[in-house]
Each structure stands twice: as C-alpha cells, then as structure tokens.
Short mmCIF file of C-alpha atoms and ligand atoms in Angstrom, two decimals:
data_model
loop_
_atom_site.label_atom_id
_atom_site.label_comp_id
_atom_site.label_asym_id
_atom_site.label_seq_id
_atom_site.Cartn_x
_atom_site.Cartn_y
_atom_site.Cartn_z
CA MET X 1 0.00 0.02 -0.06
CA ASN X 2 1.01 3.57 -0.72
CA GLN X 3 2.62 4.73 2.62
CA LYS X 4 2.58 8.49 1.69
CA LYS X 5 0.20 10.64 3.76
CA LEU X 6 -2.23 12.41 1.32
CA GLY X 7 -2.23 16.16 1.42
CA ILE X 8 -5.57 17.96 2.34
CA ALA X 9 -6.34 21.64 1.71
CA LEU X 10 -9.22 23.03 3.73
CA VAL X 11 -11.32 25.68 1.83
CA GLY X 12 -12.91 27.99 4.27
CA LEU X 13 -11.30 28.44 7.70
CA GLY X 14 -14.50 28.93 9.75
CA SER X 15 -15.51 27.33 13.05
CA TYR X 16 -15.76 23.85 11.91
CA ALA X 17 -12.60 23.81 9.94
CA GLY X 18 -10.49 25.54 12.77
CA GLY X 19 -12.22 23.86 15.72
CA GLN X 20 -12.47 20.21 14.46
CA LEU X 21 -10.97 19.30 11.09
CA ALA X 22 -7.61 20.98 11.59
CA PRO X 23 -7.11 19.42 14.97
CA ALA X 24 -8.29 16.08 13.61
CA LEU X 25 -5.70 16.29 10.95
CA GLN X 26 -3.09 16.30 13.47
CA GLU X 27 -4.33 12.74 14.57
CA THR X 28 -4.66 11.10 11.11
CA GLU X 29 -2.36 8.50 9.88
CA HIS X 30 -3.09 8.53 6.19
CA CYS X 31 -3.48 12.23 5.40
CA TYR X 32 -2.27 15.57 6.72
CA LEU X 33 -3.22 19.21 6.60
CA ALA X 34 -1.04 20.44 3.70
CA GLY X 35 -2.80 23.61 2.54
CA ILE X 36 -5.42 26.25 3.12
CA VAL X 37 -7.68 28.35 1.10
CA THR X 38 -9.13 31.42 2.62
CA GLY X 39 -10.60 34.76 1.67
CA THR X 40 -9.37 36.43 5.02
CA PRO X 41 -5.70 37.33 4.89
CA SER X 42 -5.52 37.91 8.62
CA LYS X 43 -6.08 34.21 9.19
CA ILE X 44 -3.07 33.16 7.21
CA SER X 45 -0.16 33.68 9.55
CA THR X 46 -1.97 32.04 12.49
CA TRP X 47 -2.69 28.97 10.42
CA LYS X 48 0.70 28.84 8.91
CA ASP X 49 2.50 29.00 12.19
CA LYS X 50 0.17 26.58 13.98
CA TYR X 51 0.04 24.07 11.19
CA ASN X 52 3.45 24.38 9.65
CA ILE X 53 1.95 25.22 6.22
CA PRO X 54 4.45 26.59 3.59
CA ASP X 55 3.61 29.85 1.58
CA LYS X 56 3.23 27.83 -1.60
CA ASN X 57 0.19 25.88 -0.20
CA VAL X 58 -1.75 29.00 0.81
CA TYR X 59 -4.51 30.01 -1.65
CA ASN X 60 -7.30 32.57 -1.82
CA TYR X 61 -10.56 32.13 -3.69
CA GLN X 62 -9.15 33.89 -6.72
CA THR X 63 -5.78 31.82 -6.86
CA PHE X 64 -7.61 28.49 -5.92
CA ASP X 65 -7.63 27.02 -9.39
CA SER X 66 -3.97 27.01 -9.73
CA ILE X 67 -3.94 24.34 -6.94
CA LYS X 68 -4.11 22.02 -9.84
CA ASP X 69 -0.32 22.38 -10.13
CA ASN X 70 0.41 21.66 -6.57
CA LYS X 71 1.48 18.17 -6.00
CA ASP X 72 1.27 18.52 -2.21
CA ILE X 73 -2.38 18.64 -2.38
CA ASP X 74 -4.35 15.46 -3.20
CA ILE X 75 -7.78 16.18 -1.48
CA VAL X 76 -9.70 19.50 -1.22
CA TYR X 77 -12.04 19.69 1.71
CA VAL X 78 -14.84 22.29 1.09
CA VAL X 79 -16.04 23.70 4.45
CA LEU X 80 -17.90 26.86 3.25
CA PRO X 81 -21.47 28.12 3.61
CA ASN X 82 -23.90 25.53 1.96
CA SER X 83 -24.61 27.70 -1.08
CA MET X 84 -20.93 27.78 -2.01
CA HIS X 85 -20.29 24.15 -1.86
CA ALA X 86 -21.18 23.36 -5.50
CA GLU X 87 -18.92 25.97 -6.98
CA TYR X 88 -15.86 24.87 -4.94
CA VAL X 89 -16.36 21.15 -5.49
CA ILE X 90 -16.63 21.72 -9.09
CA ARG X 91 -13.56 23.79 -9.29
CA ALA X 92 -11.49 21.37 -7.09
CA ALA X 93 -12.53 18.44 -9.41
CA ALA X 94 -11.47 20.50 -12.46
CA ALA X 95 -8.21 21.07 -10.68
CA GLY X 96 -7.82 17.23 -10.59
CA LYS X 97 -8.34 16.90 -6.91
CA HIS X 98 -10.37 14.29 -4.92
CA VAL X 99 -12.99 16.16 -2.93
CA ILE X 100 -14.70 16.07 0.56
CA CYS X 101 -17.77 18.37 0.77
CA GLU X 102 -19.36 19.37 4.10
CA LYS X 103 -23.08 18.60 4.71
CA PRO X 104 -25.55 19.42 3.39
CA MET X 105 -23.92 18.78 0.08
CA ALA X 106 -25.68 21.63 -1.72
CA ILE X 107 -28.98 23.58 -1.57
CA THR X 108 -30.42 22.04 -4.73
CA VAL X 109 -30.50 18.61 -6.15
CA GLU X 110 -29.42 20.01 -9.46
CA ASP X 111 -26.25 21.28 -7.82
CA CYS X 112 -25.70 17.78 -6.53
CA ASP X 113 -25.91 16.35 -9.85
CA ARG X 114 -23.38 18.96 -11.23
CA MET X 115 -20.91 18.16 -8.46
CA ILE X 116 -21.19 14.41 -8.95
CA ASP X 117 -20.74 14.75 -12.78
CA ALA X 118 -17.76 16.97 -12.37
CA CYS X 119 -15.90 14.55 -10.10
CA LYS X 120 -16.81 11.56 -12.40
CA LYS X 121 -15.65 13.58 -15.44
CA ALA X 122 -12.35 14.32 -13.65
CA GLY X 123 -12.00 10.66 -12.56
CA LYS X 124 -11.80 11.80 -8.82
CA MET X 125 -13.55 10.65 -5.71
CA LEU X 126 -16.33 12.63 -3.88
CA SER X 127 -17.36 12.19 -0.41
CA ILE X 128 -19.57 14.06 2.06
CA GLY X 129 -18.40 15.01 5.63
CA TYR X 130 -20.76 12.46 7.26
CA ARG X 131 -18.57 11.91 10.49
CA LEU X 132 -21.01 9.65 12.23
CA HIS X 133 -20.46 6.77 9.86
CA PHE X 134 -17.18 6.39 11.59
CA GLU X 135 -18.55 6.86 15.18
CA PRO X 136 -18.87 3.58 17.22
CA TYR X 137 -22.30 4.24 18.94
CA ASN X 138 -23.97 5.23 15.62
CA LEU X 139 -22.25 2.24 13.98
CA GLU X 140 -23.89 0.09 16.69
CA MET X 141 -27.31 1.48 15.78
CA VAL X 142 -26.67 0.49 12.38
CA ARG X 143 -25.58 -3.02 13.24
CA LEU X 144 -28.67 -3.57 15.64
CA GLY X 145 -30.93 -2.25 12.77
CA LYS X 146 -29.15 -4.38 10.07
CA GLU X 147 -29.08 -7.71 12.11
CA LYS X 148 -32.60 -7.17 13.50
CA THR X 149 -31.20 -8.04 16.90
CA PHE X 150 -34.53 -6.96 18.52
CA GLY X 151 -36.77 -7.99 15.82
CA LYS X 152 -38.32 -5.96 13.00
CA LEU X 153 -38.16 -2.17 13.30
CA ARG X 154 -41.62 -0.54 13.88
CA LYS X 155 -40.95 3.15 14.56
CA MET X 156 -38.06 5.50 14.61
CA SER X 157 -37.67 9.06 16.04
CA ALA X 158 -34.85 11.60 16.07
CA GLY X 159 -34.22 15.22 17.07
CA PHE X 160 -31.38 17.53 16.75
CA GLY X 161 -31.56 21.23 17.77
CA PHE X 162 -29.50 23.82 19.39
CA ARG X 163 -29.66 27.46 20.43
CA PRO X 164 -29.80 30.13 17.68
CA PRO X 165 -26.57 30.16 15.88
CA SER X 166 -24.22 33.08 15.67
CA ASN X 167 -23.15 32.67 12.06
CA VAL X 168 -25.27 35.04 10.07
CA TRP X 169 -25.13 32.91 6.85
CA ARG X 170 -27.01 30.16 8.55
CA LEU X 171 -30.14 32.50 8.94
CA LYS X 172 -30.03 33.56 5.23
CA LYS X 173 -31.77 31.13 3.03
CA GLU X 174 -29.84 32.17 -0.02
CA MET X 175 -26.65 30.94 1.63
CA SER X 176 -27.91 28.14 3.83
CA GLY X 177 -30.82 26.78 1.79
CA GLY X 178 -32.96 26.74 4.92
CA GLY X 179 -32.84 26.78 8.74
CA PRO X 180 -32.15 24.03 11.20
CA LEU X 181 -33.33 21.21 8.95
CA MET X 182 -30.49 21.81 6.45
CA ASP X 183 -28.00 22.43 9.26
CA VAL X 184 -28.77 19.68 11.93
CA GLY X 185 -32.13 18.08 10.99
CA ILE X 186 -30.05 16.35 8.22
CA TYR X 187 -28.45 14.12 10.91
CA CYS X 188 -31.88 12.83 11.80
CA ILE X 189 -32.54 12.01 8.05
CA GLN X 190 -29.15 10.14 8.16
CA GLY X 191 -30.03 8.22 11.10
CA PHE X 192 -33.33 7.04 9.83
CA CYS X 193 -31.70 5.82 6.67
CA TYR X 194 -28.63 4.12 8.28
CA VAL X 195 -30.66 2.41 11.11
CA SER X 196 -33.31 1.00 8.95
CA GLY X 197 -31.08 0.46 5.80
CA THR X 198 -33.97 1.89 3.88
CA GLU X 199 -35.16 5.18 2.39
CA PRO X 200 -38.36 7.18 3.00
CA ILE X 201 -41.16 7.02 0.48
CA ALA X 202 -43.39 9.76 1.54
CA VAL X 203 -43.41 12.71 4.04
CA THR X 204 -45.58 15.23 5.87
CA ALA X 205 -44.21 18.22 7.69
CA GLN X 206 -45.10 21.12 9.86
CA GLU X 207 -43.25 24.37 10.48
CA GLY X 208 -43.15 25.29 14.34
CA LYS X 209 -44.04 28.64 15.73
CA LYS X 210 -41.50 31.43 15.40
CA THR X 211 -40.39 32.93 18.80
CA ASP X 212 -38.43 35.55 16.99
CA PRO X 213 -40.12 36.30 13.73
CA GLU X 214 -37.45 39.00 12.85
CA LYS X 215 -34.33 36.73 13.41
CA PHE X 216 -36.05 33.92 11.56
CA LYS X 217 -37.67 35.93 8.89
CA ASP X 218 -35.83 33.97 6.17
CA VAL X 219 -35.69 30.33 7.47
CA GLU X 220 -37.76 28.16 9.79
CA GLU X 221 -36.94 28.39 13.41
CA SER X 222 -38.16 24.75 14.08
CA LEU X 223 -39.80 21.93 12.05
CA THR X 224 -41.21 18.50 12.68
CA TRP X 225 -41.73 15.88 9.88
CA GLN X 226 -42.91 12.34 9.56
CA PHE X 227 -41.42 9.94 7.12
CA GLU X 228 -43.24 6.83 5.77
CA MET X 229 -40.42 4.32 5.36
CA PRO X 230 -40.91 0.76 3.57
CA ASP X 231 -42.71 -1.89 5.56
CA GLY X 232 -44.98 0.56 7.39
CA VAL X 233 -42.26 1.91 9.55
CA ILE X 234 -42.84 5.63 10.58
CA ALA X 235 -39.93 7.96 11.36
CA ASP X 236 -40.61 11.22 13.24
CA GLY X 237 -38.07 13.89 12.99
CA THR X 238 -37.80 17.18 14.70
CA THR X 239 -35.18 19.96 14.47
CA SER X 240 -34.84 23.43 15.84
CA TYR X 241 -32.69 26.53 16.37
CA GLY X 242 -34.67 27.41 19.54
CA GLU X 243 -34.20 24.24 21.64
CA GLY X 244 -31.46 21.83 22.38
CA MET X 245 -32.08 18.14 21.58
CA ASN X 246 -29.99 15.31 20.39
CA TYR X 247 -31.40 11.76 20.12
CA LEU X 248 -31.96 8.81 17.79
CA LYS X 249 -34.51 6.12 18.90
CA ALA X 250 -35.50 2.89 17.13
CA GLU X 251 -38.44 0.85 18.42
CA ALA X 252 -38.41 -2.79 17.39
CA GLU X 253 -40.63 -5.72 18.02
CA LYS X 254 -38.49 -6.90 21.17
CA GLY X 255 -37.62 -3.47 22.56
CA THR X 256 -35.99 -0.10 21.99
CA PHE X 257 -32.51 0.74 21.14
CA GLN X 258 -31.55 4.34 21.23
CA LEU X 259 -28.80 6.98 21.43
CA THR X 260 -29.67 9.69 24.12
CA SER X 261 -26.84 11.71 22.91
CA ALA X 262 -26.59 10.85 19.29
CA PHE X 263 -25.04 13.49 16.95
CA ASN X 264 -22.28 15.53 18.77
CA TYR X 265 -18.61 15.50 18.10
CA SER X 266 -18.17 13.34 21.19
CA GLY X 267 -19.94 12.24 24.43
CA GLN X 268 -22.36 9.73 22.66
CA SER X 269 -24.38 7.48 24.99
CA GLY X 270 -26.92 4.92 24.25
CA GLU X 271 -28.89 1.85 25.49
CA THR X 272 -30.49 -1.28 24.27
CA PRO X 273 -32.98 -3.73 25.98
CA ASN X 274 -29.84 -5.43 27.15
CA GLY X 275 -28.31 -2.51 28.91
CA ARG X 276 -26.18 0.44 28.40
CA MET X 277 -23.86 0.70 25.26
CA ASN X 278 -20.07 0.95 26.08
CA PHE X 279 -17.79 2.08 23.35
CA PRO X 280 -14.61 4.09 23.20
CA GLN X 281 -14.86 7.71 22.41
CA VAL X 282 -12.97 8.38 19.09
CA ASN X 283 -12.01 11.31 17.10
CA GLN X 284 -14.80 11.02 14.47
CA GLN X 285 -13.35 13.52 11.98
CA ALA X 286 -9.87 11.86 12.11
CA ARG X 287 -11.45 8.50 11.40
CA GLN X 288 -13.52 10.01 8.58
CA LEU X 289 -10.62 11.61 6.98
CA ASP X 290 -8.38 8.56 7.25
CA ASP X 291 -11.03 6.45 5.72
CA PHE X 292 -11.31 8.64 2.73
CA ALA X 293 -7.60 8.74 2.40
CA LEU X 294 -7.60 4.89 2.42
CA ALA X 295 -10.38 4.72 -0.14
CA ILE X 296 -8.33 6.77 -2.48
CA LYS X 297 -5.16 4.73 -1.78
CA ASN X 298 -6.89 1.31 -2.13
CA ASN X 299 -9.05 2.41 -4.94
CA ARG X 300 -12.17 1.47 -3.16
CA PRO X 301 -15.58 3.34 -2.72
CA THR X 302 -16.12 5.71 0.20
CA PRO X 303 -19.16 4.69 2.44
CA VAL X 304 -20.22 8.37 2.23
CA PRO X 305 -20.38 9.28 -1.36
CA GLY X 306 -21.72 12.27 -3.39
CA GLU X 307 -24.74 10.09 -4.25
CA MET X 308 -25.73 9.88 -0.57
CA GLY X 309 -25.42 13.62 -0.21
CA LYS X 310 -27.57 14.00 -3.19
CA ARG X 311 -30.23 11.62 -1.69
CA ASP X 312 -30.43 13.63 1.50
CA VAL X 313 -30.79 16.89 -0.42
CA LYS X 314 -33.69 15.35 -2.25
CA LEU X 315 -35.21 14.32 1.22
CA LEU X 316 -34.58 17.85 2.64
CA THR X 317 -36.34 19.35 -0.44
CA ALA X 318 -39.32 16.94 -0.09
CA ILE X 319 -39.70 17.85 3.66
CA TYR X 320 -39.74 21.55 2.78
CA GLU X 321 -42.33 20.86 0.00
CA ALA X 322 -44.52 19.00 2.54
CA MET X 323 -44.12 21.82 4.97
CA ARG X 324 -44.96 24.58 2.51
CA THR X 325 -47.99 22.77 0.88
CA GLY X 326 -49.32 21.05 3.97
CA THR X 327 -49.78 17.87 1.90
CA LYS X 328 -48.27 14.47 1.95
CA VAL X 329 -45.26 14.38 -0.48
CA GLN X 330 -44.39 11.27 -2.37
CA ILE X 331 -40.70 10.65 -2.59
CA LYS X 332 -39.49 9.11 -5.82
P1 NAD W 1 -18.47 29.27 9.63
O1 NAD W 1 -19.32 30.48 9.34
O2 NAD W 1 -17.85 29.11 10.97
O3 NAD W 1 -17.28 29.23 8.51
C1 NAD W 1 -17.58 29.49 7.25
C2 NAD W 1 -16.32 29.92 6.48
O4 NAD W 1 -16.54 30.37 5.15
C3 NAD W 1 -15.67 31.23 7.11
O5 NAD W 1 -14.24 30.99 7.25
C4 NAD W 1 -16.01 32.36 6.27
O6 NAD W 1 -15.00 33.28 6.21
C5 NAD W 1 -15.98 31.55 4.98
N1 NAD W 1 -16.76 32.25 3.84
C6 NAD W 1 -16.24 32.53 2.51
N2 NAD W 1 -17.18 33.19 1.94
C7 NAD W 1 -18.22 33.36 2.70
C8 NAD W 1 -19.40 34.20 2.62
N3 NAD W 1 -19.76 34.64 1.44
N4 NAD W 1 -20.22 34.36 3.66
C9 NAD W 1 -19.92 33.73 4.82
N5 NAD W 1 -18.84 33.02 4.92
C10 NAD W 1 -18.00 32.85 4.02
O7 NAD W 1 -19.25 27.96 9.36
P2 NAD W 1 -19.15 26.49 9.70
O8 NAD W 1 -19.87 26.20 11.02
O9 NAD W 1 -17.66 26.24 9.69
O10 NAD W 1 -19.75 25.66 8.60
C11 NAD W 1 -19.13 25.53 7.32
C12 NAD W 1 -19.75 24.35 6.69
O11 NAD W 1 -19.39 23.16 7.38
C13 NAD W 1 -21.20 24.31 6.45
O12 NAD W 1 -21.61 23.69 5.31
C14 NAD W 1 -21.77 23.46 7.75
O13 NAD W 1 -22.95 22.99 7.50
C15 NAD W 1 -20.64 22.37 7.80
N6 NAD W 1 -20.46 21.93 9.09
C16 NAD W 1 -20.31 20.66 9.45
C17 NAD W 1 -20.24 20.06 10.61
C18 NAD W 1 -20.11 18.59 10.89
O14 NAD W 1 -20.20 18.16 11.94
N7 NAD W 1 -19.97 17.81 9.73
C19 NAD W 1 -20.23 20.99 11.63
C20 NAD W 1 -20.24 22.38 11.51
C21 NAD W 1 -20.38 22.81 10.36
#
C-alpha cells in the first residue's frame, strides 16, 4: 500500500475547519493538513504557524484554481457556507483533486448532480463529511438495525436542535438553503436511513411557531416531519434553532435501542434492552478523514459518497415541500 500521507487543503477556515478538522488532521495516519484556502488574509499567519503550512500551499478564492499544479495537495475539503459548496467542489474536481464536501452537500438537487458529474468527469472521488458513519455508537445502531437483533423495526424518532447560531449565513436562506433542517435536521434523516437500511417513500411536515419572527424571517426556526419508510415503519423527525435536543431512537418488536446523545462530536451515549452501550470515544473526524484517504489509496468506494449527499438533499427538499404545501409528498 502507498505509505505516503495524502495532503489535504481546507477551503474556508471557519469554526468547523478550525475547531474540528484541523485538530483532527493532527491525529490522522493517512492524510495531513497540507494547505489552506481562505478569503481572509488575517487568518493566514496564524494557520501557517500553527500547522506548519508553507507559503506555496496557501490560496485565496481567486488563486484557488492554480492548486491543480500543486503536487502536495491530493484532496480538497470544502467547508464553506452551504450555497458555496457546489462551486468549490466543481472547481476542485476541475483542478484534478479528490474532494470532501461538508453537509448538506448543496442547496439544490441540481447542484448535487453537477458536483457528482464534475468529479466523475475528472476521475476523482467525492465524499460528504458525514462523520457519524465512523462513530462507534452510531455504528452500533446500524448493526442492531441491520441484524434485526431486537426483531423488526416498527418506529423511529430523532431530534437535533441547538440554540440560535451566531453565524449570520445560517439564517440567510440564499446561503444556507434553509434553517435548522439543512444544518442539523439532516442528521436525523441520516439516522433514519442508516438504522433502517431503507429510504423514505413519503413525508408530511409542519413548521413550528417562530419565537423571534425578525431573526427567523428567512428560514424556519423549528420543524417536525414524519417519514413513511418501507414496511410501514414511521420515522418522526424534529429540528430546531430554539431548543437543544439530540437523540436517535429505534423501536423494534422486542424493545427499543437508542442514543440519548447521538449526533455530537463526542460524548455519545446509548442503550438497548440488554443495557447501556459501552464503546470508546473516538475522534470522528480523524476516522472519517483517514477512511477517505484509504479509499483513495486502495481504490475502493467511500461509504459516504456524493450520491448519498444528493439523496439527502432530495429528502430535505421533499420535507420543505411538504411543510410549504401542507400535503403528503411522495418521494420518488
Ligand atoms: P463558519 O461560518 O464558521 O465558517 C464558514 C467559513 O466560510 C468562514 O471561514 C468564512 O470566512 C468563509 N466564507 C467564505 N465566503 C463566505 C461568505 N460569502 N459568507 C460567509 N462565510 C464565507 O461555518 P461552519 O460552522 O464552519 O460551517 C461551514 C460548513 O461546514 C457548513 O456547510 C456546515 O454545514 C458544515 N459543518 C459541518 C459540521 C459537521 O459536523 N460535519 C459541523 C459544523 C459545520
């Protein structure tokens, strides 16, 4: 196997890139932080010093395309506001780089198609930053669902919400694509799909009451939705920028298995009818990053490909349509 660590360039040095991804890249075995792309010159010296990044691996949004000539960079990781993902993934692919794109993949299904096509055309891999596919408690939920340890699944529910965010772009529909559903509700959708191993076929949805109509004039403050899954399974989702919540619950014939802290960067906890789950805490992002580097090195698919990102954007769109129309929306 190729022993070389693959070089990653982070595009967008905001709170997730700085708080989670760059530190995780200090723990990875198969990839490392090789470069940065930023529109904020004042961040450059701090990042260069902290992470030992040479001048030649520092780009801004205008010089970004010349990254194609940089042999140090194998992978571009797009960590920008949602509406900017499509442009930078497509430019990264055109520069001949493999790409990781943060969730939600894009704000329209059409953009997802363009991103997938661009990576295919360039012969490069595309994955989405779905870190929980590498987290032991969530993986245990997947196993219990798949092996039907507690019998057939009957019902699922999940909620993810937190107090109003400070990032202004998250409250602007043009940049975010929507409110908490786009940002954190997507984790509930992911949970329903990976625990059941199926995809929703229809949805109804209701917008919650706005406690601050001015702040939330552009996007929903909270939202609940009901997915009809195959085999009569119902999945109830809830998401909010006004209320903290964080759980994933699966009710099966012989009992309930659930994570009472499900989607955070750490601190997962869970239980089954047999007792509490007990797994090591891991660095999810480091695992995610190493898995993608290994997928490239070993020429095998990533478990979190662009197609999965597109599926989720399709589901997000269907939930918004159900919310807007007040009708049940069939998902094709
Ligand atoms: P952030 O606001 O902290 O960072 C965004 C970065 O984009 C900033 O560095 C900002 O300067 C830059 N930027 C460039 N052009 C911009 C523009 N026109 N307007 C605003 N910012 C601009 O946001 P974040 O929390 O780091 O989120 C970035 C992406 O990462 C989002 O897609 C988000 O959904 C995703 N994210 C994923 C996770 C996860 O757990 N996988 C966690 C947090 C965020």
